[in-house]
mmCIF file of N, CA and C in Angstrom:
data_model
loop_
_atom_site.group_PDB
_atom_site.id
_atom_site.type_symbol
_atom_site.label_atom_id
_atom_site.label_comp_id
_atom_site.label_asym_id
_atom_site.label_seq_id
_atom_site.Cartn_x
_atom_site.Cartn_y
_atom_site.Cartn_z
ATOM 1 N N MET A 18 255.105 125.109 118.324
ATOM 2 C CA MET A 18 254.574 123.768 118.453
ATOM 3 C C MET A 18 255.534 122.871 117.684
ATOM 4 N N ASP A 19 255.990 121.760 118.324
ATOM 5 C CA ASP A 19 256.820 120.791 117.673
ATOM 6 C C ASP A 19 255.951 119.812 116.849
ATOM 7 N N VAL A 20 256.130 119.792 115.607
ATOM 8 C CA VAL A 20 255.263 118.979 114.702
ATOM 9 C C VAL A 20 256.191 117.889 114.137
ATOM 10 N N ARG A 21 255.846 116.596 114.379
ATOM 11 C CA ARG A 21 256.661 115.560 113.810
ATOM 12 C C ARG A 21 256.060 115.079 112.521
ATOM 13 N N PRO A 22 256.883 114.744 111.549
ATOM 14 C CA PRO A 22 256.268 114.156 110.316
ATOM 15 C C PRO A 22 255.600 112.798 110.699
ATOM 16 N N ILE A 23 254.508 112.502 109.883
ATOM 17 C CA ILE A 23 253.811 111.233 110.166
ATOM 18 C C ILE A 23 253.944 110.364 108.931
ATOM 19 N N ASP A 24 253.748 109.072 109.150
ATOM 20 C CA ASP A 24 253.677 108.076 108.062
ATOM 21 C C ASP A 24 252.241 107.846 107.654
ATOM 22 N N VAL A 25 252.021 108.047 106.375
ATOM 23 C CA VAL A 25 250.631 107.905 105.835
ATOM 24 C C VAL A 25 250.637 106.785 104.846
ATOM 25 N N LEU A 26 249.644 105.838 104.952
ATOM 26 C CA LEU A 26 249.479 104.814 103.960
ATOM 27 C C LEU A 26 248.279 105.186 103.097
ATOM 28 N N LEU A 27 248.543 105.354 101.813
ATOM 29 C CA LEU A 27 247.487 105.618 100.839
ATOM 30 C C LEU A 27 247.132 104.306 100.183
ATOM 31 N N VAL A 28 245.894 103.940 100.226
ATOM 32 C CA VAL A 28 245.406 102.712 99.607
ATOM 33 C C VAL A 28 244.447 103.154 98.515
ATOM 34 N N GLU A 29 245.027 103.114 97.315
ATOM 35 C CA GLU A 29 244.361 103.704 96.100
ATOM 36 C C GLU A 29 244.827 102.989 94.849
ATOM 37 N N ASP A 30 243.874 102.708 93.985
ATOM 38 C CA ASP A 30 244.293 102.046 92.703
ATOM 39 C C ASP A 30 244.256 102.941 91.505
ATOM 40 N N ASP A 31 243.746 104.202 91.605
ATOM 41 C CA ASP A 31 243.711 105.107 90.516
ATOM 42 C C ASP A 31 245.060 105.902 90.473
ATOM 43 N N GLN A 32 245.754 105.691 89.396
ATOM 44 C CA GLN A 32 247.117 106.327 89.328
ATOM 45 C C GLN A 32 247.009 107.869 89.277
ATOM 46 N N ALA A 33 245.960 108.406 88.675
ATOM 47 C CA ALA A 33 245.841 109.911 88.678
ATOM 48 C C ALA A 33 245.594 110.365 90.087
ATOM 49 N N ASP A 34 244.813 109.686 90.934
ATOM 50 C CA ASP A 34 244.587 110.176 92.316
ATOM 51 C C ASP A 34 245.880 109.974 93.173
ATOM 52 N N ILE A 35 246.666 108.938 92.851
ATOM 53 C CA ILE A 35 247.946 108.710 93.539
ATOM 54 C C ILE A 35 248.845 109.983 93.269
ATOM 55 N N LEU A 36 248.932 110.294 92.055
ATOM 56 C CA LEU A 36 249.784 111.449 91.667
ATOM 57 C C LEU A 36 249.299 112.743 92.296
ATOM 58 N N LEU A 37 248.012 112.924 92.263
ATOM 59 C CA LEU A 37 247.494 114.144 92.889
ATOM 60 C C LEU A 37 247.750 114.196 94.427
ATOM 61 N N THR A 38 247.587 113.065 95.055
ATOM 62 C CA THR A 38 247.846 112.981 96.495
ATOM 63 C C THR A 38 249.291 113.299 96.787
ATOM 64 N N LYS A 39 250.179 112.616 96.012
ATOM 65 C CA LYS A 39 251.569 112.890 96.150
ATOM 66 C C LYS A 39 251.955 114.358 95.966
ATOM 67 N N GLU A 40 251.331 114.974 95.009
ATOM 68 C CA GLU A 40 251.602 116.408 94.764
ATOM 69 C C GLU A 40 251.079 117.236 95.864
ATOM 70 N N ALA A 41 249.908 116.888 96.440
ATOM 71 C CA ALA A 41 249.420 117.615 97.607
ATOM 72 C C ALA A 41 250.349 117.547 98.802
ATOM 73 N N PHE A 42 250.924 116.362 98.987
ATOM 74 C CA PHE A 42 251.867 116.174 100.124
ATOM 75 C C PHE A 42 253.158 116.912 99.825
ATOM 76 N N ASP A 43 253.608 116.922 98.555
ATOM 77 C CA ASP A 43 254.809 117.653 98.198
ATOM 78 C C ASP A 43 254.698 119.130 98.412
ATOM 79 N N LEU A 44 253.473 119.692 98.167
ATOM 80 C CA LEU A 44 253.305 121.101 98.330
ATOM 81 C C LEU A 44 253.147 121.519 99.734
ATOM 82 N N ASN A 45 252.954 120.572 100.624
ATOM 83 C CA ASN A 45 252.745 120.855 102.031
ATOM 84 C C ASN A 45 254.119 121.201 102.659
ATOM 85 N N LYS A 46 254.177 122.029 103.651
ATOM 86 C CA LYS A 46 255.455 122.420 104.231
ATOM 87 C C LYS A 46 255.986 121.315 105.174
ATOM 88 N N VAL A 47 255.178 120.458 105.794
ATOM 89 C CA VAL A 47 255.670 119.412 106.642
ATOM 90 C C VAL A 47 255.902 118.179 105.788
ATOM 91 N N ARG A 48 257.001 117.591 105.923
ATOM 92 C CA ARG A 48 257.460 116.499 105.110
ATOM 93 C C ARG A 48 256.975 115.071 105.666
ATOM 94 N N ASN A 49 255.690 114.828 105.513
ATOM 95 C CA ASN A 49 255.152 113.494 105.899
ATOM 96 C C ASN A 49 255.492 112.466 104.882
ATOM 97 N N ARG A 50 255.599 111.226 105.349
ATOM 98 C CA ARG A 50 255.992 110.157 104.416
ATOM 99 C C ARG A 50 254.783 109.506 103.936
ATOM 100 N N LEU A 51 254.638 109.361 102.574
ATOM 101 C CA LEU A 51 253.502 108.786 101.943
ATOM 102 C C LEU A 51 253.937 107.468 101.305
ATOM 103 N N ASN A 52 253.284 106.403 101.825
ATOM 104 C CA ASN A 52 253.532 105.049 101.201
ATOM 105 C C ASN A 52 252.166 104.669 100.501
ATOM 106 N N VAL A 53 252.328 103.992 99.347
ATOM 107 C CA VAL A 53 251.186 103.688 98.556
ATOM 108 C C VAL A 53 251.095 102.172 98.256
ATOM 109 N N VAL A 54 249.946 101.675 98.420
ATOM 110 C CA VAL A 54 249.626 100.324 97.875
ATOM 111 C C VAL A 54 248.357 100.462 97.019
ATOM 112 N N ASN A 55 248.191 99.498 96.120
ATOM 113 C CA ASN A 55 247.167 99.665 95.055
ATOM 114 C C ASN A 55 245.832 98.761 95.203
ATOM 115 N N ASP A 56 245.867 97.943 96.220
ATOM 116 C CA ASP A 56 244.625 97.206 96.455
ATOM 117 C C ASP A 56 244.510 96.795 97.881
ATOM 118 N N GLY A 57 243.297 96.178 98.236
ATOM 119 C CA GLY A 57 243.045 95.843 99.583
ATOM 120 C C GLY A 57 243.951 94.779 100.159
ATOM 121 N N GLU A 58 244.296 93.732 99.342
ATOM 122 C CA GLU A 58 245.159 92.674 99.832
ATOM 123 C C GLU A 58 246.555 93.200 100.130
ATOM 124 N N GLN A 59 247.106 94.146 99.262
ATOM 125 C CA GLN A 59 248.311 94.695 99.495
ATOM 126 C C GLN A 59 248.361 95.545 100.793
ATOM 127 N N ALA A 60 247.226 96.299 101.049
ATOM 128 C CA ALA A 60 247.029 97.062 102.269
ATOM 129 C C ALA A 60 247.201 96.242 103.465
ATOM 130 N N MET A 61 246.515 95.068 103.516
ATOM 131 C CA MET A 61 246.541 94.217 104.690
ATOM 132 C C MET A 61 247.921 93.609 104.807
ATOM 133 N N ALA A 62 248.625 93.235 103.684
ATOM 134 C CA ALA A 62 249.968 92.664 103.826
ATOM 135 C C ALA A 62 250.864 93.772 104.372
ATOM 136 N N TYR A 63 250.722 94.977 103.969
ATOM 137 C CA TYR A 63 251.514 96.100 104.389
ATOM 138 C C TYR A 63 251.337 96.278 105.902
ATOM 139 N N LEU A 64 250.081 96.384 106.363
ATOM 140 C CA LEU A 64 249.758 96.678 107.707
ATOM 141 C C LEU A 64 250.218 95.497 108.647
ATOM 142 N N ARG A 65 250.117 94.305 108.128
ATOM 143 C CA ARG A 65 250.556 93.116 108.938
ATOM 144 C C ARG A 65 252.037 92.730 108.711
ATOM 145 N N ARG A 66 252.683 93.541 107.925
ATOM 146 C CA ARG A 66 254.086 93.387 107.646
ATOM 147 C C ARG A 66 254.375 91.895 107.086
ATOM 148 N N GLU A 67 253.628 91.608 106.039
ATOM 149 C CA GLU A 67 253.739 90.272 105.452
ATOM 150 C C GLU A 67 254.406 90.331 104.049
ATOM 151 N N GLY A 68 255.011 89.271 103.595
ATOM 152 C CA GLY A 68 255.521 89.168 102.247
ATOM 153 C C GLY A 68 256.519 90.273 101.907
ATOM 154 N N ASP A 69 256.291 91.023 100.845
ATOM 155 C CA ASP A 69 257.222 92.101 100.443
ATOM 156 C C ASP A 69 257.215 93.232 101.360
ATOM 157 N N HIS A 70 256.265 93.227 102.348
ATOM 158 C CA HIS A 70 256.059 94.420 103.184
ATOM 159 C C HIS A 70 256.650 94.132 104.633
ATOM 160 N N ARG A 71 257.549 93.135 104.753
ATOM 161 C CA ARG A 71 258.127 92.785 106.095
ATOM 162 C C ARG A 71 258.670 93.996 106.767
ATOM 163 N N ASP A 72 259.247 94.896 106.037
ATOM 164 C CA ASP A 72 259.930 96.054 106.617
ATOM 165 C C ASP A 72 259.036 97.248 106.638
ATOM 166 N N ALA A 73 257.815 97.153 106.372
ATOM 167 C CA ALA A 73 256.896 98.315 106.323
ATOM 168 C C ALA A 73 256.879 99.061 107.656
ATOM 169 N N ILE A 74 256.781 100.350 107.634
ATOM 170 C CA ILE A 74 256.579 101.165 108.744
ATOM 171 C C ILE A 74 255.132 101.317 109.107
ATOM 172 N N ARG A 75 254.817 101.061 110.329
ATOM 173 C CA ARG A 75 253.420 101.204 110.772
ATOM 174 C C ARG A 75 252.925 102.640 110.500
ATOM 175 N N PRO A 76 251.867 102.773 109.775
ATOM 176 C CA PRO A 76 251.397 104.165 109.403
ATOM 177 C C PRO A 76 250.728 104.796 110.610
ATOM 178 N N ASP A 77 250.787 106.164 110.706
ATOM 179 C CA ASP A 77 250.137 106.917 111.675
ATOM 180 C C ASP A 77 248.672 107.264 111.169
ATOM 181 N N LEU A 78 248.455 107.133 109.872
ATOM 182 C CA LEU A 78 247.214 107.491 109.266
ATOM 183 C C LEU A 78 247.058 106.596 107.994
ATOM 184 N N ILE A 79 245.728 106.207 107.787
ATOM 185 C CA ILE A 79 245.488 105.472 106.448
ATOM 186 C C ILE A 79 244.542 106.296 105.783
ATOM 187 N N LEU A 80 244.805 106.563 104.444
ATOM 188 C CA LEU A 80 243.840 107.144 103.534
ATOM 189 C C LEU A 80 243.337 106.051 102.652
ATOM 190 N N LEU A 81 242.045 105.716 102.717
ATOM 191 C CA LEU A 81 241.551 104.514 102.141
ATOM 192 C C LEU A 81 240.409 104.792 101.084
ATOM 193 N N ASP A 82 240.647 104.315 99.847
ATOM 194 C CA ASP A 82 239.547 104.323 98.865
ATOM 195 C C ASP A 82 238.648 103.115 99.132
ATOM 196 N N LEU A 83 237.371 103.279 98.854
ATOM 197 C CA LEU A 83 236.433 102.191 99.043
ATOM 198 C C LEU A 83 236.442 101.258 97.867
ATOM 199 N N ASN A 84 236.631 101.775 96.669
ATOM 200 C CA ASN A 84 236.510 100.976 95.417
ATOM 201 C C ASN A 84 237.871 100.492 95.038
ATOM 202 N N LEU A 85 238.296 99.332 95.547
ATOM 203 C CA LEU A 85 239.613 98.766 95.306
ATOM 204 C C LEU A 85 239.391 97.338 94.770
ATOM 205 N N PRO A 86 240.408 96.939 93.932
ATOM 206 C CA PRO A 86 240.405 95.534 93.445
ATOM 207 C C PRO A 86 240.814 94.554 94.535
ATOM 208 N N ARG A 87 240.528 93.295 94.364
ATOM 209 C CA ARG A 87 240.958 92.148 95.120
ATOM 210 C C ARG A 87 240.336 92.122 96.572
ATOM 211 N N MET A 88 240.330 93.197 97.282
ATOM 212 C CA MET A 88 239.648 93.308 98.533
ATOM 213 C C MET A 88 239.184 94.754 98.701
ATOM 214 N N SER A 89 237.952 94.943 98.878
ATOM 215 C CA SER A 89 237.335 96.302 98.883
ATOM 216 C C SER A 89 237.864 97.109 100.055
ATOM 217 N N GLY A 90 237.676 98.356 99.935
ATOM 218 C CA GLY A 90 238.041 99.306 101.031
ATOM 219 C C GLY A 90 237.157 99.010 102.282
ATOM 220 N N ARG A 91 235.906 98.640 102.075
ATOM 221 C CA ARG A 91 235.065 98.250 103.216
ATOM 222 C C ARG A 91 235.620 97.073 103.959
ATOM 223 N N GLU A 92 236.121 96.056 103.217
ATOM 224 C CA GLU A 92 236.664 94.871 103.805
ATOM 225 C C GLU A 92 237.998 95.223 104.592
ATOM 226 N N VAL A 93 238.785 96.169 104.010
ATOM 227 C CA VAL A 93 240.018 96.580 104.614
ATOM 228 C C VAL A 93 239.634 97.333 105.957
ATOM 229 N N LEU A 94 238.750 98.207 105.901
ATOM 230 C CA LEU A 94 238.348 98.964 107.073
ATOM 231 C C LEU A 94 237.836 98.034 108.155
ATOM 232 N N ARG A 95 237.080 97.063 107.792
ATOM 233 C CA ARG A 95 236.569 96.140 108.810
ATOM 234 C C ARG A 95 237.740 95.332 109.385
ATOM 235 N N ALA A 96 238.656 94.814 108.549
ATOM 236 C CA ALA A 96 239.820 94.062 109.037
ATOM 237 C C ALA A 96 240.683 94.898 109.958
ATOM 238 N N VAL A 97 240.929 96.165 109.584
ATOM 239 C CA VAL A 97 241.728 97.068 110.393
ATOM 240 C C VAL A 97 241.110 97.287 111.796
ATOM 241 N N LYS A 98 239.811 97.647 111.818
ATOM 242 C CA LYS A 98 239.122 97.958 113.034
ATOM 243 C C LYS A 98 238.842 96.723 113.903
ATOM 244 N N ASP A 99 238.880 95.507 113.250
ATOM 245 C CA ASP A 99 238.652 94.283 114.074
ATOM 246 C C ASP A 99 239.965 93.773 114.655
ATOM 247 N N ASP A 100 241.122 94.255 114.205
ATOM 248 C CA ASP A 100 242.355 93.832 114.628
ATOM 249 C C ASP A 100 242.988 94.674 115.730
ATOM 250 N N PRO A 101 243.100 94.061 116.945
ATOM 251 C CA PRO A 101 243.608 94.892 118.095
ATOM 252 C C PRO A 101 244.952 95.572 117.858
ATOM 253 N N ALA A 102 245.778 94.992 117.004
ATOM 254 C CA ALA A 102 247.113 95.601 116.700
ATOM 255 C C ALA A 102 247.009 96.835 115.816
ATOM 256 N N LEU A 103 245.881 96.905 114.995
ATOM 257 C CA LEU A 103 245.723 97.919 113.974
ATOM 258 C C LEU A 103 244.655 98.970 114.270
ATOM 259 N N ARG A 104 243.671 98.610 115.135
ATOM 260 C CA ARG A 104 242.507 99.490 115.297
ATOM 261 C C ARG A 104 242.685 100.890 115.749
ATOM 262 N N THR A 105 243.877 101.127 116.329
ATOM 263 C CA THR A 105 244.091 102.543 116.776
ATOM 264 C C THR A 105 244.601 103.442 115.671
ATOM 265 N N ILE A 106 244.894 102.866 114.484
ATOM 266 C CA ILE A 106 245.352 103.668 113.321
ATOM 267 C C ILE A 106 244.131 104.460 112.774
ATOM 268 N N PRO A 107 244.131 105.740 112.765
ATOM 269 C CA PRO A 107 243.010 106.498 112.152
ATOM 270 C C PRO A 107 242.878 106.163 110.713
ATOM 271 N N VAL A 108 241.622 105.961 110.239
ATOM 272 C CA VAL A 108 241.388 105.657 108.854
ATOM 273 C C VAL A 108 240.452 106.749 108.247
ATOM 274 N N VAL A 109 240.900 107.438 107.262
ATOM 275 C CA VAL A 109 240.093 108.427 106.554
ATOM 276 C C VAL A 109 239.666 107.787 105.231
ATOM 277 N N ILE A 110 238.359 107.691 105.005
ATOM 278 C CA ILE A 110 237.878 107.175 103.704
ATOM 279 C C ILE A 110 237.945 108.366 102.745
ATOM 280 N N LEU A 111 238.709 108.132 101.718
ATOM 281 C CA LEU A 111 238.890 109.179 100.637
ATOM 282 C C LEU A 111 238.412 108.530 99.307
ATOM 283 N N THR A 112 237.156 108.818 98.904
ATOM 284 C CA THR A 112 236.534 108.154 97.811
ATOM 285 C C THR A 112 235.719 108.935 96.891
ATOM 286 N N THR A 113 235.381 108.505 95.780
ATOM 287 C CA THR A 113 234.486 109.260 94.847
ATOM 288 C C THR A 113 233.063 109.121 95.305
ATOM 289 N N SER A 114 232.673 108.065 96.049
ATOM 290 C CA SER A 114 231.356 107.860 96.420
ATOM 291 C C SER A 114 230.789 108.935 97.310
ATOM 292 N N GLU A 115 229.574 109.378 96.968
ATOM 293 C CA GLU A 115 228.813 110.309 97.850
ATOM 294 C C GLU A 115 227.552 109.659 98.342
ATOM 295 N N ALA A 116 227.466 108.349 98.123
ATOM 296 C CA ALA A 116 226.218 107.537 98.487
ATOM 297 C C ALA A 116 226.126 107.491 100.013
ATOM 298 N N GLU A 117 224.917 107.888 100.483
ATOM 299 C CA GLU A 117 224.626 107.829 101.913
ATOM 300 C C GLU A 117 224.878 106.443 102.559
ATOM 301 N N GLU A 118 224.622 105.439 101.791
ATOM 302 C CA GLU A 118 224.795 104.057 102.264
ATOM 303 C C GLU A 118 226.282 103.810 102.510
ATOM 304 N N ASP A 119 227.156 104.281 101.684
ATOM 305 C CA ASP A 119 228.653 104.126 101.847
ATOM 306 C C ASP A 119 229.141 104.949 103.016
ATOM 307 N N ILE A 120 228.582 106.091 103.211
ATOM 308 C CA ILE A 120 228.971 106.991 104.372
ATOM 309 C C ILE A 120 228.571 106.300 105.634
ATOM 310 N N LEU A 121 227.250 105.877 105.774
ATOM 311 C CA LEU A 121 226.866 105.236 106.980
ATOM 312 C C LEU A 121 227.544 103.960 107.299
ATOM 313 N N HIS A 122 227.801 103.136 106.249
ATOM 314 C CA HIS A 122 228.475 101.831 106.407
ATOM 315 C C HIS A 122 229.900 102.069 106.888
ATOM 316 N N SER A 123 230.527 103.028 106.355
ATOM 317 C CA SER A 123 231.945 103.411 106.737
ATOM 318 C C SER A 123 232.001 103.790 108.199
ATOM 319 N N TYR A 124 231.076 104.663 108.699
ATOM 320 C CA TYR A 124 231.084 105.085 110.026
ATOM 321 C C TYR A 124 230.716 103.885 110.995
ATOM 322 N N ARG A 125 229.829 103.041 110.514
ATOM 323 C CA ARG A 125 229.485 101.881 111.313
ATOM 324 C C ARG A 125 230.687 100.983 111.545
ATOM 325 N N LEU A 126 231.587 100.971 110.527
ATOM 326 C CA LEU A 126 232.814 100.206 110.668
ATOM 327 C C LEU A 126 233.938 100.919 111.343
ATOM 328 N N HIS A 127 233.550 102.097 111.923
ATOM 329 C CA HIS A 127 234.490 102.933 112.708
ATOM 330 C C HIS A 127 235.541 103.720 111.915
ATOM 331 N N ALA A 128 235.189 104.102 110.693
ATOM 332 C CA ALA A 128 236.052 105.108 109.985
ATOM 333 C C ALA A 128 236.180 106.341 110.845
ATOM 334 N N ASN A 129 237.287 106.989 110.782
ATOM 335 C CA ASN A 129 237.469 108.200 111.621
ATOM 336 C C ASN A 129 237.014 109.407 110.796
ATOM 337 N N ALA A 130 236.893 109.315 109.524
ATOM 338 C CA ALA A 130 236.425 110.425 108.730
ATOM 339 C C ALA A 130 236.000 109.842 107.301
ATOM 340 N N TYR A 131 235.105 110.522 106.661
ATOM 341 C CA TYR A 131 234.683 110.200 105.352
ATOM 342 C C TYR A 131 234.770 111.395 104.457
ATOM 343 N N VAL A 132 235.625 111.402 103.465
ATOM 344 C CA VAL A 132 235.776 112.517 102.583
ATOM 345 C C VAL A 132 235.518 112.140 101.144
ATOM 346 N N SER A 133 234.660 112.804 100.413
ATOM 347 C CA SER A 133 234.438 112.593 98.989
ATOM 348 C C SER A 133 235.444 113.310 98.209
ATOM 349 N N LYS A 134 236.067 112.678 97.218
ATOM 350 C CA LYS A 134 237.082 113.169 96.448
ATOM 351 C C LYS A 134 236.501 114.249 95.492
ATOM 352 N N PRO A 135 237.036 115.496 95.531
ATOM 353 C CA PRO A 135 236.490 116.472 94.588
ATOM 354 C C PRO A 135 237.091 116.141 93.171
ATOM 355 N N VAL A 136 236.283 116.454 92.163
ATOM 356 C CA VAL A 136 236.760 116.175 90.794
ATOM 357 C C VAL A 136 237.716 117.359 90.312
ATOM 358 N N ASP A 137 237.547 118.485 90.840
ATOM 359 C CA ASP A 137 238.395 119.652 90.477
ATOM 360 C C ASP A 137 239.791 119.459 91.101
ATOM 361 N N PHE A 138 240.812 119.635 90.257
ATOM 362 C CA PHE A 138 242.234 119.473 90.607
ATOM 363 C C PHE A 138 242.607 120.318 91.872
ATOM 364 N N GLU A 139 242.315 121.590 91.828
ATOM 365 C CA GLU A 139 242.691 122.471 92.905
ATOM 366 C C GLU A 139 241.997 122.107 94.167
ATOM 367 N N GLN A 140 240.692 121.733 94.107
ATOM 368 C CA GLN A 140 239.984 121.378 95.246
ATOM 369 C C GLN A 140 240.466 120.060 95.864
ATOM 370 N N PHE A 141 240.850 119.128 94.993
ATOM 371 C CA PHE A 141 241.382 117.825 95.480
ATOM 372 C C PHE A 141 242.647 118.100 96.256
ATOM 373 N N ILE A 142 243.625 118.876 95.704
ATOM 374 C CA ILE A 142 244.777 119.292 96.409
ATOM 375 C C ILE A 142 244.522 119.869 97.765
ATOM 376 N N ARG A 143 243.509 120.807 97.787
ATOM 377 C CA ARG A 143 243.189 121.496 99.029
ATOM 378 C C ARG A 143 242.625 120.521 100.050
ATOM 379 N N VAL A 144 241.831 119.612 99.668
ATOM 380 C CA VAL A 144 241.236 118.632 100.559
ATOM 381 C C VAL A 144 242.327 117.689 101.187
ATOM 382 N N VAL A 145 243.222 117.245 100.313
ATOM 383 C CA VAL A 145 244.269 116.305 100.810
ATOM 384 C C VAL A 145 245.167 117.089 101.757
ATOM 385 N N ARG A 146 245.470 118.363 101.480
ATOM 386 C CA ARG A 146 246.318 119.155 102.384
ATOM 387 C C ARG A 146 245.651 119.445 103.650
ATOM 388 N N GLN A 147 244.282 119.674 103.664
ATOM 389 C CA GLN A 147 243.546 119.852 104.870
ATOM 390 C C GLN A 147 243.573 118.609 105.809
ATOM 391 N N ILE A 148 243.351 117.408 105.153
ATOM 392 C CA ILE A 148 243.427 116.153 105.914
ATOM 393 C C ILE A 148 244.792 116.073 106.513
ATOM 394 N N ASP A 149 245.862 116.274 105.734
ATOM 395 C CA ASP A 149 247.197 116.175 106.176
ATOM 396 C C ASP A 149 247.481 117.137 107.361
ATOM 397 N N ASN A 150 247.093 118.361 107.174
ATOM 398 C CA ASN A 150 247.276 119.402 108.197
ATOM 399 C C ASN A 150 246.524 119.032 109.544
ATOM 400 N N PHE A 151 245.309 118.546 109.395
ATOM 401 C CA PHE A 151 244.508 118.205 110.492
ATOM 402 C C PHE A 151 245.178 117.211 111.343
ATOM 403 N N PHE A 152 245.658 116.109 110.694
ATOM 404 C CA PHE A 152 246.237 114.972 111.437
ATOM 405 C C PHE A 152 247.649 115.245 111.920
ATOM 406 N N VAL A 153 248.280 116.284 111.402
ATOM 407 C CA VAL A 153 249.676 116.620 111.828
ATOM 408 C C VAL A 153 249.604 117.682 112.914
ATOM 409 N N THR A 154 248.741 118.676 112.766
ATOM 410 C CA THR A 154 248.745 119.829 113.681
ATOM 411 C C THR A 154 247.678 119.843 114.730
ATOM 412 N N VAL A 155 246.510 119.315 114.422
ATOM 413 C CA VAL A 155 245.406 119.339 115.336
ATOM 414 C C VAL A 155 245.300 118.093 116.168
ATOM 415 N N VAL A 156 245.224 116.949 115.557
ATOM 416 C CA VAL A 156 244.965 115.706 116.255
ATOM 417 C C VAL A 156 246.228 115.143 116.932
ATOM 418 N N LYS A 157 246.029 114.670 118.124
ATOM 419 C CA LYS A 157 247.081 114.004 118.841
ATOM 420 C C LYS A 157 247.066 112.502 118.499
ATOM 421 N N LEU A 158 248.083 112.074 117.827
ATOM 422 C CA LEU A 158 248.154 110.626 117.471
ATOM 423 C C LEU A 158 249.003 109.848 118.437
ATOM 424 N N PRO A 159 248.717 108.605 118.676
ATOM 425 C CA PRO A 159 249.507 107.800 119.573
ATOM 426 C C PRO A 159 250.882 107.628 118.979
ATOM 427 N N THR A 160 251.925 107.588 119.847
ATOM 428 C CA THR A 160 253.286 107.381 119.297
ATOM 429 C C THR A 160 253.532 105.922 119.073
ATOM 430 N N SER A 161 252.751 105.092 119.760
ATOM 431 C CA SER A 161 252.840 103.671 119.533
ATOM 432 C C SER A 161 251.431 103.115 119.628
ATOM 433 N N GLY A 162 250.890 102.570 118.498
ATOM 434 C CA GLY A 162 249.581 102.097 118.500
ATOM 435 C C GLY A 162 249.448 100.684 118.977
ATOM 436 N N GLN A 163 250.530 100.042 119.387
ATOM 437 C CA GLN A 163 250.457 98.626 119.872
ATOM 438 C C GLN A 163 249.756 98.532 121.194
ATOM 439 N N PRO A 164 248.884 97.617 121.327
ATOM 440 C CA PRO A 164 248.195 97.380 122.587
ATOM 441 C C PRO A 164 249.093 96.936 123.670
ATOM 442 N N GLN A 165 248.893 97.372 124.815
ATOM 443 C CA GLN A 165 249.691 97.098 125.984
ATOM 444 C C GLN A 165 249.401 95.739 126.599
#
């Protein structure tokens, strides 16, 4: 099976979680590209290719924390799924919250998956690698998410 690397946008403000996610990607055998922004406003600028992100590559997958400064993950999710140019990008919520309200709200906003971050280092690495593997080897992603 021919597996192409994918571009992943990680929207996360916790530096430790960023390092763990990078490590999980580095340990994986497929070399997907991981881009990181630290808040919701940066995420939207990246996705819309605005300001410092004019040359940003459209991600094939977004890993989104809910608890972000400046613009929450919920607001980012709503904006992505309301935008015809962005809504086809799969969004996986990767957050510490296990609250049923957050889970329901995320799916109502059309999140593609909701994953609670494990606190254990090895389990966190395993979860990120499983998300990565799923979207690279199992799921068929559009080669161009732009509406026709």
